[in-house]
Amino acid sequence: MWLLAGFGIAHGVNEWLDLLSHVNRAPTGMLKYPRSALLFLSFIIFFEFGRRLINLKQKNLIRGWITVFISLLTAMLIFFIREGVNVWPRYFLCLPGGFLIAAGTISYYQNNKNILSTIAVKKYFYSFAIVVFAYGVLGGLVVSDAGIFPANLINNSWFMARTGFPVQFFRALCAIIMSWSVWHMLGIFNWETSEKLKKNLNEMNSIKAYLDNIIKSIPDSLIVFDADCKIKMVNNVACSLLGYSEKELISMPIEHLLIKQKVGEIIEEIEDSAFLVSKDFKIIKANTVFLDKMLVRPEDVIGKYCYTATHHIDHVCQLPNDRCPIQELSYTNRPSVAMHAHFTPEGTRKLVNVIAAPVRDDKGNILYYLHISRDYGVSPDEQCLSPGSAGFEFLCNELKGFVDRLEVSTGLLKETREKVAMLMNLKNFETYFHAKSKVAIPVELSNSSITTDSGDLLGFVCIAKDIRTKKELRNIAEEVLVAKGVAIAERNKAGEVEKLYAELGKSYKKLRVAQSSLIEAEKLHSVGTLAAGVAHEVKNPLAVIFQGVDYLNANLRSDNKNIKLMLTYIEDAARKADSIIRDLLDFSRLSKPELKLSQINPVIEKSL
């Protein structure tokens, strides 16, 4: 359509100048050459528009070099036969151009009759074809007077004598009718484009709804974060786990899920006697288990020296009676278990195993120590846990978990985005999510980063599995260890203690491995099934959308920027959906693809 617009501008100016010259409104001498140049240029555009229009039905029916050849031939005739300066462009370009445009318009309507016949546009197409044909005759056959045939017979003077009106009047009338027809035709083209866009948008919305339903049906909590660590998408399981609505979770920063937990809350979660000790051995915080077993109130021990509160002495624990685990930790830089005798205010003696570990800030400086004691009710010679034993390792692992959480609570991630980006490459690691109810929920995370082709981080997909039941199993396993340890101690078989702990430790590790394998198999099975369904049900419609967008970009003849922008939006949205699907497939893939010979003839025959 830009060619038709160019012709209208160039030829419209020329026609008005020609009309002015006939009514003696302007001198003709000074306008002769600009008029001739505009006339020649406008008819080149007119002919080229007809050539392209007729080629819509059959590609390369009239090749582009024909326009160049006729233009050069016309220029040569103008140069050698100066009498026909304004005649030759009309004969060789305007007259055949009108025929081509008329035929091309009717051909276009016939090719799209199934669509256009449902709309009352036939009269616009045919009126345009008739009028442009008439314009080609009036503009290409009725020319200025010249001494060449047929201009010496059929010319402006001849037409004026026969009709009583100048030919320019009828040309202008044709131009008005053509403009009216084109206006309505362009409206139809816009309607057609809008319908296609609406159809594509409906398909995109259907695919998005289908993908959302798949994501929300995943049995584990699924959370999608963007590159700024803000939530972009969640499923119903995640909302139920965290106690938030989907609207509340969207755009929530990740630090709100990993929000700092109060030190006192962490201490209270420890099921053994526990308290925090400052570097000068003063108790900062004690949990309820410790207070109940020692038969004291918080004000009786907070701010007191730990050795005074537990041993009723005025100095740090020392050998040969009790060795201090905190002092030993400062020498060896690793936790150690010691057997102590704690005393209640009434003097009741309680034998316990104690262990301690430092809690540090983000710079590595020690803030305080976490002290845990476990009451076994037997003599020191019978129940001291040696380094390397299964019971010792179990207790150390449990201690480390609480220390890590205390360190997070004292100085949550300084650079959250970088820390999280690093964690997103880890698989099946445990952490805590904090629900709306302020409850710390232990979860096992499995993550997959979302990157561009150049490796830039776009975000990450996180699948969180609630492991509160798994934690309960650990507690049961711990109770089994304790019960078996007491039974063996009562039989006074020191050698069997280590052997049994080793066996129980191995059994517990095997239990964890088996449990992890079952969890992983269940997760991969569900995600694998999901990925296969997505690949079949979603990627095929996406391919159709990509083809539709490419076809519209290649064939749409419109300067409407909104339409082009909408096509860009559709393509970007489709590519984003395709990227999410590929990431889900990559996340669930268990092995590398294996190349195999396959017979492709049946596939090709079926597609044809």
Coordinates of C-alpha atoms in Angstrom, one line a residue, residues 26-395:
A26 CA -0.1 29.4 -13.2
P27 CA 2.7 29.9 -15.9
T28 CA 3.4 26.6 -17.7
G29 CA 7.0 27.2 -18.6
M30 CA 8.5 27.2 -15.2
L31 CA 6.5 24.1 -14.2
K32 CA 7.2 22.0 -17.3
Y33 CA 10.2 20.0 -16.1
P34 CA 9.0 19.4 -12.5
R35 CA 5.7 18.3 -13.9
S36 CA 7.3 15.9 -16.3
A37 CA 9.6 14.4 -13.6
L38 CA 6.7 13.9 -11.2
L39 CA 4.6 12.4 -14.0
F40 CA 7.3 9.9 -14.9
L41 CA 8.0 9.0 -11.3
S42 CA 4.4 8.5 -10.4
F43 CA 3.7 6.2 -13.3
I44 CA 6.7 4.1 -12.5
I45 CA 5.3 3.6 -9.0
F46 CA 1.8 3.0 -10.5
F47 CA 3.1 0.2 -12.8
E48 CA 5.2 -1.4 -10.0
F49 CA 2.2 -1.5 -7.7
G50 CA 0.3 -3.3 -10.4
R51 CA 3.1 -5.8 -11.0
R52 CA 3.4 -6.7 -7.3
L53 CA -0.4 -7.0 -6.9
I54 CA -0.7 -9.4 -9.8
N55 CA 2.2 -11.4 -8.4
L56 CA 0.3 -12.1 -5.1
K57 CA -1.4 -15.0 -6.7
Q58 CA 1.6 -16.4 -8.6
K59 CA 5.1 -15.5 -7.5
N60 CA 7.4 -13.9 -10.1
L61 CA 4.7 -13.9 -12.8
I62 CA 5.9 -10.5 -13.9
R63 CA 9.5 -10.0 -12.7
G64 CA 10.9 -6.8 -11.3
W65 CA 13.3 -6.2 -14.2
I66 CA 10.3 -5.5 -16.5
T67 CA 9.6 -2.3 -14.6
V68 CA 13.2 -1.3 -14.9
F69 CA 13.2 -2.2 -18.7
I70 CA 10.0 -0.2 -19.5
S71 CA 11.2 2.8 -17.4
L72 CA 14.6 2.9 -19.3
L73 CA 12.8 2.5 -22.7
T74 CA 10.4 5.3 -21.8
A75 CA 13.3 7.5 -20.8
M76 CA 15.1 6.8 -24.1
L77 CA 12.0 7.7 -26.1
I78 CA 11.6 10.9 -24.1
F79 CA 15.3 11.8 -24.8
F80 CA 15.2 11.1 -28.5
I81 CA 11.6 12.2 -29.3
R82 CA 11.1 15.3 -27.2
E83 CA 7.7 16.0 -28.6
G84 CA 6.3 13.1 -26.5
V85 CA 7.8 14.0 -23.1
N86 CA 4.5 13.5 -21.3
V87 CA 3.1 11.0 -23.7
W88 CA 5.5 8.1 -23.4
P89 CA 5.1 7.6 -19.6
R90 CA 1.3 7.4 -20.1
Y91 CA 1.4 4.9 -22.9
F92 CA 4.1 2.5 -21.5
L93 CA 3.5 2.8 -17.7
C94 CA 0.1 4.3 -16.9
L95 CA -2.1 2.3 -19.4
P96 CA -0.6 -1.2 -18.6
G97 CA -0.3 -0.3 -14.9
G98 CA -4.1 0.3 -14.7
F99 CA -4.7 -3.1 -16.4
L100 CA -2.4 -4.8 -13.9
I101 CA -3.9 -3.2 -10.8
A102 CA -7.5 -4.0 -11.9
A103 CA -6.6 -7.6 -12.7
G104 CA -4.6 -8.0 -9.5
T105 CA -7.5 -6.6 -7.3
I106 CA -10.0 -9.0 -8.8
S107 CA -7.5 -11.9 -8.5
Y108 CA -6.9 -11.1 -4.8
Y109 CA -10.6 -11.1 -4.1
Q110 CA -11.2 -14.4 -5.8
N111 CA -8.3 -16.1 -4.0
N112 CA -9.7 -15.0 -0.6
K113 CA -13.3 -15.3 -1.5
N114 CA -14.1 -17.8 1.3
I115 CA -13.1 -15.2 3.9
L116 CA -14.1 -12.0 2.1
S117 CA -17.5 -13.3 0.9
T118 CA -18.7 -13.4 4.5
I119 CA -18.2 -9.6 4.7
A120 CA -19.9 -7.1 2.4
V121 CA -16.7 -6.0 0.6
K122 CA -17.1 -7.3 -2.9
K123 CA -18.4 -4.0 -4.1
Y124 CA -15.3 -2.2 -2.8
F125 CA -12.9 -4.5 -4.6
Y126 CA -14.8 -4.5 -7.9
S127 CA -15.5 -0.7 -7.8
F128 CA -11.8 -0.1 -7.2
A129 CA -10.9 -2.5 -10.1
I130 CA -13.3 -0.8 -12.5
V131 CA -12.3 2.7 -11.5
V132 CA -8.5 2.0 -11.6
F133 CA -9.0 0.5 -15.1
A134 CA -10.9 3.6 -16.2
Y135 CA -8.2 5.7 -14.7
G136 CA -5.6 3.8 -16.6
V137 CA -7.4 4.4 -19.9
L138 CA -8.1 8.1 -19.1
G139 CA -4.6 8.7 -17.9
G140 CA -2.7 6.4 -20.3
L141 CA -4.6 6.8 -23.5
V142 CA -6.0 10.4 -23.4
V143 CA -2.8 12.4 -23.5
S144 CA -1.6 15.8 -24.5
D145 CA -1.6 16.8 -28.2
A146 CA 1.5 15.5 -30.0
G147 CA 2.6 14.8 -33.5
I148 CA 2.9 11.1 -32.9
F149 CA 0.3 8.4 -33.3
P150 CA -2.1 8.0 -31.6
A151 CA -1.6 11.2 -29.6
N152 CA -2.4 13.2 -32.8
L153 CA -5.9 11.6 -32.8
I154 CA -6.9 10.8 -29.2
N155 CA -5.8 13.6 -27.0
N156 CA -7.0 16.1 -24.4
S157 CA -8.6 18.4 -27.1
W158 CA -10.4 15.5 -28.7
F159 CA -11.8 14.5 -25.3
M160 CA -12.8 18.0 -24.4
A161 CA -14.7 18.4 -27.8
R162 CA -16.5 15.1 -27.3
T163 CA -17.5 15.4 -23.6
G164 CA -17.4 19.1 -22.9
F165 CA -15.2 18.5 -19.8
P166 CA -11.4 18.3 -19.4
V167 CA -10.1 14.8 -18.9
Q168 CA -8.5 15.9 -15.7
F169 CA -12.0 16.2 -14.2
F170 CA -12.8 12.6 -14.8
R171 CA -9.3 11.5 -13.6
A172 CA -10.0 13.4 -10.3
L173 CA -13.4 11.8 -10.1
C174 CA -11.7 8.3 -10.5
A175 CA -9.2 9.2 -7.8
I176 CA -12.0 10.1 -5.4
I177 CA -13.8 6.8 -6.0
M178 CA -10.5 4.9 -5.7
S179 CA -9.8 6.6 -2.4
W180 CA -13.3 5.7 -1.1
S181 CA -12.9 2.0 -2.1
V182 CA -9.3 1.7 -0.7
W183 CA -10.5 3.3 2.6
H184 CA -13.1 0.5 3.0
M185 CA -10.7 -2.2 1.8
L186 CA -8.0 -1.1 4.3
G187 CA -10.6 -1.3 7.0
I188 CA -11.3 -4.9 6.0
F189 CA -7.5 -5.7 6.1
N190 CA -7.3 -4.3 9.6
W191 CA -10.3 -6.4 10.6
E192 CA -8.7 -9.5 9.1
T193 CA -5.4 -8.7 10.9
S194 CA -7.2 -8.0 14.2
E195 CA -9.1 -11.3 13.9
K196 CA -5.8 -13.2 13.4
L197 CA -4.3 -11.4 16.4
K198 CA -7.3 -12.2 18.6
K199 CA -7.1 -15.8 17.5
N200 CA -3.4 -16.0 18.4
L201 CA -4.0 -14.2 21.7
N202 CA -6.7 -16.7 22.5
E203 CA -4.4 -19.6 21.7
M204 CA -1.7 -18.0 23.9
N205 CA -4.1 -17.6 26.7
S206 CA -5.3 -21.2 26.4
I207 CA -1.7 -22.4 26.4
K208 CA -0.9 -20.2 29.4
A209 CA -3.9 -21.5 31.3
Y210 CA -3.0 -25.1 30.4
L211 CA 0.6 -24.6 31.6
D212 CA -0.6 -22.9 34.8
N213 CA -2.9 -25.9 35.5
I214 CA 0.0 -28.3 35.0
I215 CA 2.3 -26.3 37.3
K216 CA -0.4 -26.0 40.0
S217 CA -1.0 -29.7 39.9
I218 CA 2.6 -30.6 40.8
P219 CA 2.4 -32.6 44.1
D220 CA 5.3 -30.6 45.7
S221 CA 5.6 -26.9 46.3
L222 CA 6.8 -25.1 43.1
I223 CA 8.1 -21.5 43.3
V224 CA 9.5 -19.6 40.3
F225 CA 11.8 -16.7 41.2
D226 CA 13.1 -14.0 38.8
A227 CA 16.7 -12.7 38.7
D228 CA 16.0 -10.3 41.5
C229 CA 14.9 -13.2 43.7
K230 CA 11.3 -12.2 43.7
I231 CA 8.5 -14.7 43.3
K232 CA 6.9 -14.8 39.9
M233 CA 4.8 -17.9 40.1
V234 CA 3.6 -20.5 42.7
N235 CA 1.4 -23.5 42.7
N236 CA -1.5 -24.3 45.1
V237 CA 0.7 -26.6 47.1
A238 CA 3.2 -23.8 47.9
C239 CA 0.4 -21.5 48.9
S240 CA -1.0 -24.2 51.3
L241 CA 2.4 -24.9 52.7
L242 CA 3.3 -21.3 53.4
G243 CA -0.2 -20.1 54.4
Y244 CA -0.2 -17.2 51.9
S245 CA -2.5 -16.6 49.0
E246 CA -1.1 -16.6 45.5
K247 CA -1.6 -12.8 45.3
E248 CA 0.4 -12.3 48.5
L249 CA 3.3 -14.4 47.3
I250 CA 3.7 -12.9 43.9
S251 CA 6.6 -10.3 43.9
M252 CA 7.5 -11.3 47.5
P253 CA 11.3 -11.2 47.9
I254 CA 13.0 -14.5 48.8
E255 CA 14.3 -13.1 52.1
H256 CA 10.7 -13.0 53.4
L257 CA 10.6 -16.8 53.1
L258 CA 14.1 -17.1 54.6
I259 CA 13.3 -14.4 57.2
K260 CA 15.5 -14.3 60.3
Q261 CA 14.2 -16.5 63.1
K262 CA 14.6 -15.3 66.6
V263 CA 17.4 -16.9 68.6
G264 CA 15.0 -17.9 71.3
E265 CA 12.7 -19.7 68.9
I266 CA 15.6 -21.7 67.5
I267 CA 16.8 -22.7 71.0
E268 CA 13.3 -23.8 71.9
E269 CA 13.2 -26.2 68.9
I270 CA 16.1 -28.2 70.4
E271 CA 14.7 -31.2 72.2
D272 CA 17.7 -31.6 74.4
S273 CA 18.8 -29.2 77.2
A274 CA 20.4 -26.2 75.5
F275 CA 21.5 -22.7 76.2
L276 CA 23.7 -20.0 74.7
V277 CA 26.9 -19.0 76.4
S278 CA 28.8 -15.7 75.9
K279 CA 32.5 -15.8 75.4
D280 CA 32.9 -15.0 79.2
F281 CA 30.8 -18.1 80.1
K282 CA 27.6 -16.3 81.0
I283 CA 24.3 -17.9 80.0
I284 CA 22.4 -15.7 77.4
K285 CA 19.4 -17.8 76.6
A286 CA 18.2 -21.2 77.8
N287 CA 15.4 -23.4 76.4
T288 CA 12.5 -24.8 78.4
V289 CA 13.9 -28.4 78.4
F290 CA 17.0 -27.2 80.3
L291 CA 14.9 -25.1 82.7
D292 CA 12.5 -28.1 83.4
K293 CA 15.3 -30.6 83.9
M294 CA 17.3 -28.3 86.2
L295 CA 14.2 -27.2 88.1
V296 CA 15.0 -23.5 87.7
R297 CA 13.4 -20.4 86.3
P298 CA 14.9 -18.2 83.5
E299 CA 15.8 -15.5 86.0
D300 CA 17.7 -18.1 88.1
V301 CA 20.3 -18.8 85.2
I302 CA 20.2 -15.9 82.7
G303 CA 23.3 -13.8 83.3
K304 CA 24.9 -16.4 85.5
Y305 CA 28.1 -18.3 84.7
C306 CA 27.3 -21.6 83.1
Y307 CA 29.5 -23.5 85.6
T308 CA 27.7 -21.9 88.5
A309 CA 24.3 -22.7 87.1
T310 CA 25.1 -26.3 86.3
H311 CA 27.9 -27.4 88.6
H312 CA 27.4 -24.9 91.6
I313 CA 31.2 -24.0 91.4
D314 CA 32.9 -20.6 91.0
H315 CA 35.4 -21.5 88.3
V316 CA 35.5 -22.9 84.8
C317 CA 35.2 -26.7 84.6
Q318 CA 38.7 -28.3 84.7
L319 CA 40.2 -31.8 84.7
P320 CA 40.3 -34.2 86.5
N321 CA 36.7 -33.6 87.4
D322 CA 35.0 -32.2 84.3
R323 CA 36.7 -30.8 81.2
C324 CA 35.1 -27.7 79.6
P325 CA 33.9 -28.4 76.0
I326 CA 34.1 -24.7 75.2
Q327 CA 37.8 -24.4 76.2
E328 CA 38.6 -27.6 74.4
L329 CA 36.8 -26.3 71.3
S330 CA 39.1 -23.2 71.3
Y331 CA 42.2 -25.5 71.3
T332 CA 41.0 -28.1 68.7
N333 CA 38.6 -26.0 66.7
R334 CA 36.1 -28.9 66.5
P335 CA 33.3 -30.0 68.7
S336 CA 33.9 -32.6 71.4
V337 CA 31.6 -34.5 73.8
A338 CA 32.3 -34.6 77.5
M339 CA 30.6 -36.4 80.4
H340 CA 29.5 -33.9 83.1
A341 CA 27.6 -34.2 86.4
H342 CA 25.0 -31.4 86.6
F343 CA 23.3 -30.5 89.9
T344 CA 19.8 -29.0 90.5
P345 CA 19.4 -26.4 93.2
E346 CA 18.3 -29.1 95.6
G347 CA 21.5 -31.0 94.9
T348 CA 20.1 -33.8 92.6
R349 CA 22.9 -35.2 90.5
K350 CA 22.3 -35.6 86.7
L351 CA 24.8 -37.3 84.4
V352 CA 24.8 -35.8 80.9
N353 CA 26.9 -35.8 77.8
V354 CA 27.6 -32.2 76.8
I355 CA 28.8 -30.7 73.4
A356 CA 29.4 -27.1 72.3
A357 CA 30.0 -25.3 69.1
P358 CA 30.7 -21.6 68.2
V359 CA 28.1 -19.3 66.6
R360 CA 29.8 -16.8 64.3
D361 CA 28.8 -13.6 62.5
D362 CA 29.1 -13.0 58.8
K363 CA 32.8 -12.0 59.3
G364 CA 33.7 -15.2 61.1
N365 CA 33.9 -13.6 64.6
I366 CA 32.6 -15.8 67.5
L367 CA 29.4 -14.3 69.0
Y368 CA 28.6 -17.0 71.5
Y369 CA 28.6 -20.7 72.0
L370 CA 25.7 -23.2 71.7
H371 CA 25.8 -25.7 74.6
I372 CA 23.7 -28.9 74.4
S373 CA 23.4 -31.6 77.1
R374 CA 21.8 -35.0 76.9
D375 CA 20.8 -36.9 80.0
Y376 CA 21.5 -40.7 79.8
G377 CA 21.2 -41.5 83.5
V378 CA 24.3 -43.8 83.6
S379 CA 27.9 -43.5 85.0
P380 CA 30.6 -41.6 83.1
D381 CA 32.6 -44.7 82.5
E382 CA 29.7 -46.4 80.8
Q383 CA 28.3 -43.7 78.5
C384 CA 31.1 -41.4 77.3
L385 CA 30.8 -41.0 73.5
S386 CA 34.2 -41.2 71.8
P387 CA 35.1 -39.2 68.6
G388 CA 34.4 -41.1 65.4
S389 CA 31.6 -43.1 66.9
A390 CA 28.2 -43.2 65.3
G391 CA 26.5 -41.5 68.2
F392 CA 29.2 -38.8 68.3
E393 CA 28.8 -38.0 64.6
F394 CA 25.0 -38.0 64.9
L395 CA 25.2 -35.5 67.7

